[in-house]
Short mmCIF file of C-alpha atoms and ligand atoms in Angstrom, two decimals:
data_model
loop_
_atom_site.label_atom_id
_atom_site.label_comp_id
_atom_site.label_asym_id
_atom_site.label_seq_id
_atom_site.Cartn_x
_atom_site.Cartn_y
_atom_site.Cartn_z
CA UNK A 1 0.00 0.00 0.00
CA UNK A 2 1.25 3.51 -0.83
CA UNK A 3 2.61 5.54 2.04
CA UNK A 4 1.76 9.10 2.97
CA UNK A 5 2.62 11.87 5.39
CA UNK A 6 0.06 13.86 7.29
CA UNK A 7 1.50 17.21 8.44
CA UNK A 8 -0.71 18.96 10.97
CA UNK A 9 0.66 22.51 10.96
CA UNK A 10 -1.60 23.48 13.89
CA UNK A 11 0.70 21.46 16.14
CA UNK A 12 4.03 22.77 14.84
CA UNK A 13 6.18 24.77 17.29
CA UNK A 14 8.91 25.51 14.72
CA UNK A 15 11.53 23.74 16.83
CA UNK A 16 13.17 22.68 13.54
CA UNK A 17 14.02 19.23 14.85
CA UNK A 18 12.71 17.78 11.58
CA UNK A 19 14.92 20.08 9.52
CA UNK A 20 18.02 19.09 11.48
CA UNK A 21 17.15 15.38 11.49
CA UNK A 22 16.76 15.45 7.71
CA UNK A 23 20.19 17.00 7.24
CA UNK A 24 21.78 14.61 9.72
CA UNK A 25 20.29 11.44 8.22
CA UNK A 26 21.34 12.44 4.70
CA UNK A 27 24.77 13.71 5.75
CA UNK A 28 24.08 17.10 4.19
CA UNK A 29 26.65 19.87 4.75
CA UNK A 30 25.95 23.18 6.52
CA UNK A 31 24.94 26.20 4.44
CA UNK A 32 26.23 29.69 5.25
CA UNK A 33 23.35 32.15 5.62
CA UNK A 34 22.79 35.76 6.70
CA UNK A 35 20.26 37.13 9.17
CA UNK A 36 17.33 38.37 7.10
CA UNK A 37 15.06 39.66 9.83
CA UNK A 38 13.24 36.35 10.25
CA UNK A 39 13.68 33.21 12.28
CA UNK A 40 13.37 31.21 9.05
CA UNK A 41 16.80 29.82 8.29
CA UNK A 42 17.96 29.04 5.66
CA UNK A 43 15.85 31.48 3.66
CA UNK A 44 14.73 28.83 1.17
CA UNK A 45 15.04 25.19 0.22
CA UNK A 46 18.44 24.45 -1.32
CA UNK A 47 20.36 21.35 -2.49
CA UNK A 48 21.42 20.69 1.12
CA UNK A 49 18.10 21.33 2.88
CA UNK A 50 15.33 18.99 1.76
CA UNK A 51 13.15 20.17 4.64
CA UNK A 52 12.56 23.80 5.59
CA UNK A 53 10.37 25.11 8.38
CA UNK A 54 8.86 28.29 6.94
CA UNK A 55 7.88 31.14 9.29
CA UNK A 56 5.14 33.58 8.24
CA UNK A 57 4.47 36.51 10.56
CA UNK A 58 0.99 38.07 10.62
CA UNK A 59 -1.17 40.21 12.84
CA UNK A 60 -4.13 37.97 13.67
CA UNK A 61 -6.91 39.28 15.91
CA UNK A 62 -4.66 42.17 16.92
CA UNK A 63 -1.75 39.92 17.98
CA UNK A 64 1.51 39.13 16.24
CA UNK A 65 1.29 35.48 15.25
CA UNK A 66 3.41 33.05 13.27
CA UNK A 67 2.20 30.38 10.90
CA UNK A 68 4.71 27.54 10.66
CA UNK A 69 4.95 25.31 7.61
CA UNK A 70 7.49 22.43 7.51
CA UNK A 71 7.92 22.44 3.73
CA UNK A 72 9.11 19.47 1.66
CA UNK A 73 8.40 17.52 -1.53
CA UNK A 74 4.77 16.33 -1.67
CA UNK A 75 5.52 13.01 -3.44
CA UNK A 76 2.80 13.73 -5.97
CA UNK A 77 0.67 10.76 -7.05
CA UNK A 78 1.33 11.68 -10.70
CA UNK A 79 4.55 13.70 -10.36
CA UNK A 80 4.88 16.38 -13.04
CA UNK A 81 8.62 16.67 -12.30
CA UNK A 82 9.06 13.05 -13.41
CA UNK A 83 6.98 13.59 -16.56
CA UNK A 84 9.21 16.52 -17.52
CA UNK A 85 12.44 14.66 -16.68
CA UNK A 86 11.30 11.59 -18.66
CA UNK A 87 11.07 13.74 -21.78
CA UNK A 88 14.84 14.38 -21.42
CA UNK A 89 16.38 11.34 -19.71
CA UNK A 90 14.41 8.22 -18.83
CA UNK A 91 15.13 7.07 -15.29
CA UNK A 92 16.52 10.35 -13.95
CA UNK A 93 13.47 10.56 -11.67
CA UNK A 94 11.79 7.34 -10.60
CA UNK A 95 8.84 6.30 -8.44
CA UNK A 96 9.19 3.55 -5.86
CA UNK A 97 5.91 1.76 -6.58
CA UNK A 98 5.30 0.12 -3.16
CA UNK A 99 5.56 3.42 -1.29
CA UNK A 100 4.87 6.06 -3.95
CA UNK A 101 8.14 7.82 -3.10
CA UNK A 102 9.40 10.06 -5.92
CA UNK A 103 13.18 9.60 -6.06
CA UNK A 104 15.80 11.69 -7.86
CA UNK A 105 18.71 9.54 -9.08
CA UNK A 106 22.35 10.17 -9.98
CA UNK A 107 21.18 10.35 -13.62
CA UNK A 108 19.84 13.85 -12.89
CA UNK A 109 23.47 15.01 -13.15
CA UNK A 110 23.14 14.51 -16.92
CA UNK A 111 20.38 17.13 -17.20
CA UNK A 112 21.29 20.60 -18.43
CA UNK A 113 20.57 23.74 -16.40
CA UNK A 114 17.72 24.59 -18.79
CA UNK A 115 16.23 21.11 -18.37
CA UNK A 116 16.48 21.48 -14.58
CA UNK A 117 14.67 24.81 -14.80
CA UNK A 118 11.88 23.13 -16.77
CA UNK A 119 11.63 20.41 -14.12
CA UNK A 120 11.51 22.97 -11.31
CA UNK A 121 8.86 25.00 -13.13
CA UNK A 122 6.75 21.89 -13.64
CA UNK A 123 6.65 21.27 -9.87
CA UNK A 124 3.49 22.88 -8.44
CA UNK A 125 5.26 23.39 -5.11
CA UNK A 126 8.66 24.76 -6.24
CA UNK A 127 10.66 21.95 -4.65
CA UNK A 128 13.53 20.63 -6.83
CA UNK A 129 16.96 22.18 -6.35
CA UNK A 130 20.26 21.70 -8.21
CA UNK A 131 23.79 21.43 -6.82
CA UNK A 132 25.74 23.84 -9.00
CA UNK A 133 28.99 21.90 -8.52
CA UNK A 134 27.81 18.37 -9.33
CA UNK A 135 24.62 19.08 -11.31
CA UNK A 136 22.70 16.66 -9.04
CA UNK A 137 19.02 17.49 -8.54
CA UNK A 138 17.78 16.85 -5.05
CA UNK A 139 14.81 17.00 -2.71
CA UNK A 140 13.14 14.91 -0.01
CA UNK A 141 13.44 11.19 -0.84
CA UNK A 142 10.87 10.05 1.78
CA UNK A 143 13.87 8.59 3.65
CA UNK A 144 13.27 5.59 1.40
CA UNK A 145 16.18 3.66 2.97
CA UNK A 146 14.56 3.98 6.40
CA UNK A 147 11.04 3.25 5.16
CA UNK A 148 12.18 0.12 3.33
CA UNK A 149 13.70 -1.01 6.65
CA UNK A 150 10.34 -0.44 8.40
CA UNK A 151 11.57 2.71 10.10
CA UNK A 152 9.87 6.09 10.14
CA UNK A 153 11.32 8.95 8.05
CA UNK A 154 13.86 10.87 10.15
CA UNK A 155 11.70 14.02 10.31
CA UNK A 156 8.68 12.07 11.55
CA UNK A 157 10.69 10.11 14.11
CA UNK A 158 12.11 13.36 15.51
CA UNK A 159 8.91 15.40 15.70
CA UNK A 160 7.54 15.16 19.24
CA UNK A 161 4.47 17.40 18.81
CA UNK A 162 2.39 15.18 16.53
CA UNK A 163 2.83 17.52 13.56
CA UNK A 164 4.65 14.97 11.40
CA UNK A 165 2.86 11.66 10.81
CA UNK A 166 3.58 8.83 8.38
CA UNK A 167 1.87 5.57 7.46
CA UNK A 168 -0.42 3.87 4.95
CA UNK A 169 -2.02 6.54 2.79
CA UNK A 170 -5.66 5.75 3.60
CA UNK A 171 -4.85 5.72 7.32
CA UNK A 172 -3.16 9.12 7.02
CA UNK A 173 -6.06 10.56 5.02
CA UNK A 174 -8.58 9.35 7.58
CA UNK A 175 -6.48 10.87 10.37
CA UNK A 176 -6.17 14.14 8.45
CA UNK A 177 -9.94 14.38 7.97
CA UNK A 178 -10.54 13.69 11.66
CA UNK A 179 -8.14 16.45 12.69
CA UNK A 180 -9.68 18.80 10.14
CA UNK A 181 -13.14 18.26 11.62
CA UNK A 182 -11.81 19.11 15.09
CA UNK A 183 -9.83 22.15 13.97
CA UNK A 184 -12.71 23.59 11.94
CA UNK A 185 -14.34 24.53 15.25
CA UNK A 186 -11.48 26.91 16.13
CA UNK A 187 -10.27 27.65 12.58
CA UNK A 188 -13.25 27.79 10.18
CA UNK A 189 -10.90 28.31 7.21
CA UNK A 190 -8.78 25.25 7.96
CA UNK A 191 -8.30 22.89 5.01
CA UNK A 192 -6.29 19.97 3.68
CA UNK A 193 -4.01 20.92 0.78
CA UNK A 194 -4.49 18.90 -2.43
CA UNK A 195 -5.12 15.72 -0.44
CA UNK A 196 -6.20 13.66 -3.48
CA UNK A 197 -3.13 14.32 -5.59
CA UNK A 198 -0.19 14.18 -3.15
CA UNK A 199 1.50 11.78 -0.76
CA UNK A 200 2.18 14.57 1.75
CA UNK A 201 -1.06 16.03 3.06
CA UNK A 202 -0.76 19.36 4.86
CA UNK A 203 -3.47 20.63 7.18
CA UNK A 204 -3.40 24.43 7.27
CA UNK A 205 -5.42 26.64 9.60
CA UNK A 206 -5.46 29.87 7.59
CA UNK A 207 -6.02 30.88 3.93
CA UNK A 208 -3.31 29.66 1.54
CA UNK A 209 -2.22 33.21 0.66
CA UNK A 210 -1.00 33.70 4.25
CA UNK A 211 1.76 31.10 3.74
CA UNK A 212 4.97 31.80 1.86
CA UNK A 213 5.20 28.17 0.82
CA UNK A 214 3.97 27.57 -2.70
CA UNK A 215 0.60 25.96 -1.94
FE1 SF4 B 1 7.36 21.49 13.64
FE2 SF4 B 1 7.72 18.93 14.41
FE3 SF4 B 1 9.40 20.07 12.68
FE4 SF4 B 1 9.40 20.81 15.26
S1 SF4 B 1 9.96 18.78 14.45
S2 SF4 B 1 9.48 22.17 13.44
S3 SF4 B 1 7.22 20.68 15.74
S4 SF4 B 1 7.22 19.68 12.34
FE1 SF4 B 2 13.99 14.77 4.92
FE2 SF4 B 2 13.41 12.19 5.04
FE3 SF4 B 2 11.69 13.97 6.03
FE4 SF4 B 2 12.04 13.82 3.41
S1 SF4 B 2 11.20 12.24 4.72
S2 SF4 B 2 11.97 15.70 4.63
S3 SF4 B 2 14.20 13.29 3.26
S4 SF4 B 2 13.78 13.53 6.78
FE1 SF4 B 3 8.01 16.33 -7.97
FE2 SF4 B 3 7.37 18.69 -6.92
FE3 SF4 B 3 5.64 16.68 -6.79
FE4 SF4 B 3 7.87 16.59 -5.35
S1 SF4 B 3 6.23 18.07 -5.13
S2 SF4 B 3 7.01 14.92 -6.56
S3 SF4 B 3 9.32 17.63 -6.69
S4 SF4 B 3 6.37 17.67 -8.67
#
């Protein structure tokens, strides 16, 4: 059965444990950044950050409030990034059928910068990134090595607030709908984002335009 994440942003405290766990598990190097007047760091996804906790500051009901969004690849059910890559090099982007994980392979190094830009533009969520030195395209790989060993993805294992959840896709969808029903009482505009077309279902509490993530 396909796997899915359910990410309940109402529970996120922006501790960034998931972001760090992702880097640690994948052995990704640090990235030098500058203070940009926000707690969000790094400022955007990059080839060495597959997970990024986005911070959006708003005045809500007269109070300064933050909306947190632990951004990552959505493992689309019919991934447009793969369709675009297939038109250039077959097998550069593959889907692991048992889980539905969308995986970028070493073959992505053979893609040109223009082809990478096409792939990035085809992603509805602006996720793929390219290492300028090696040409490798990268993003969240669902921690496929862990999942195939019956372990949770590193970000899910680390999250202690219940924001990050992972399991069989129908189970996650049922859980997401239950949480949505509860949250609707406090947040009438709460919704699930594209739940029928992705393997990573986000529950958001406020209108999409209030989030800097591409949703
Ligand atoms: Fe949010 Fe959980 Fe990530 Fe912390 S570990 S930032 S609570 S999703
Ligand atoms: Fe990173 Fe793995 Fe979580 Fe994807 S599933 S964001 S690769 S820790
Ligand atoms: Fe590809 Fe973007 Fe979908 Fe991830 S979110 S599978 S990068 S199209």
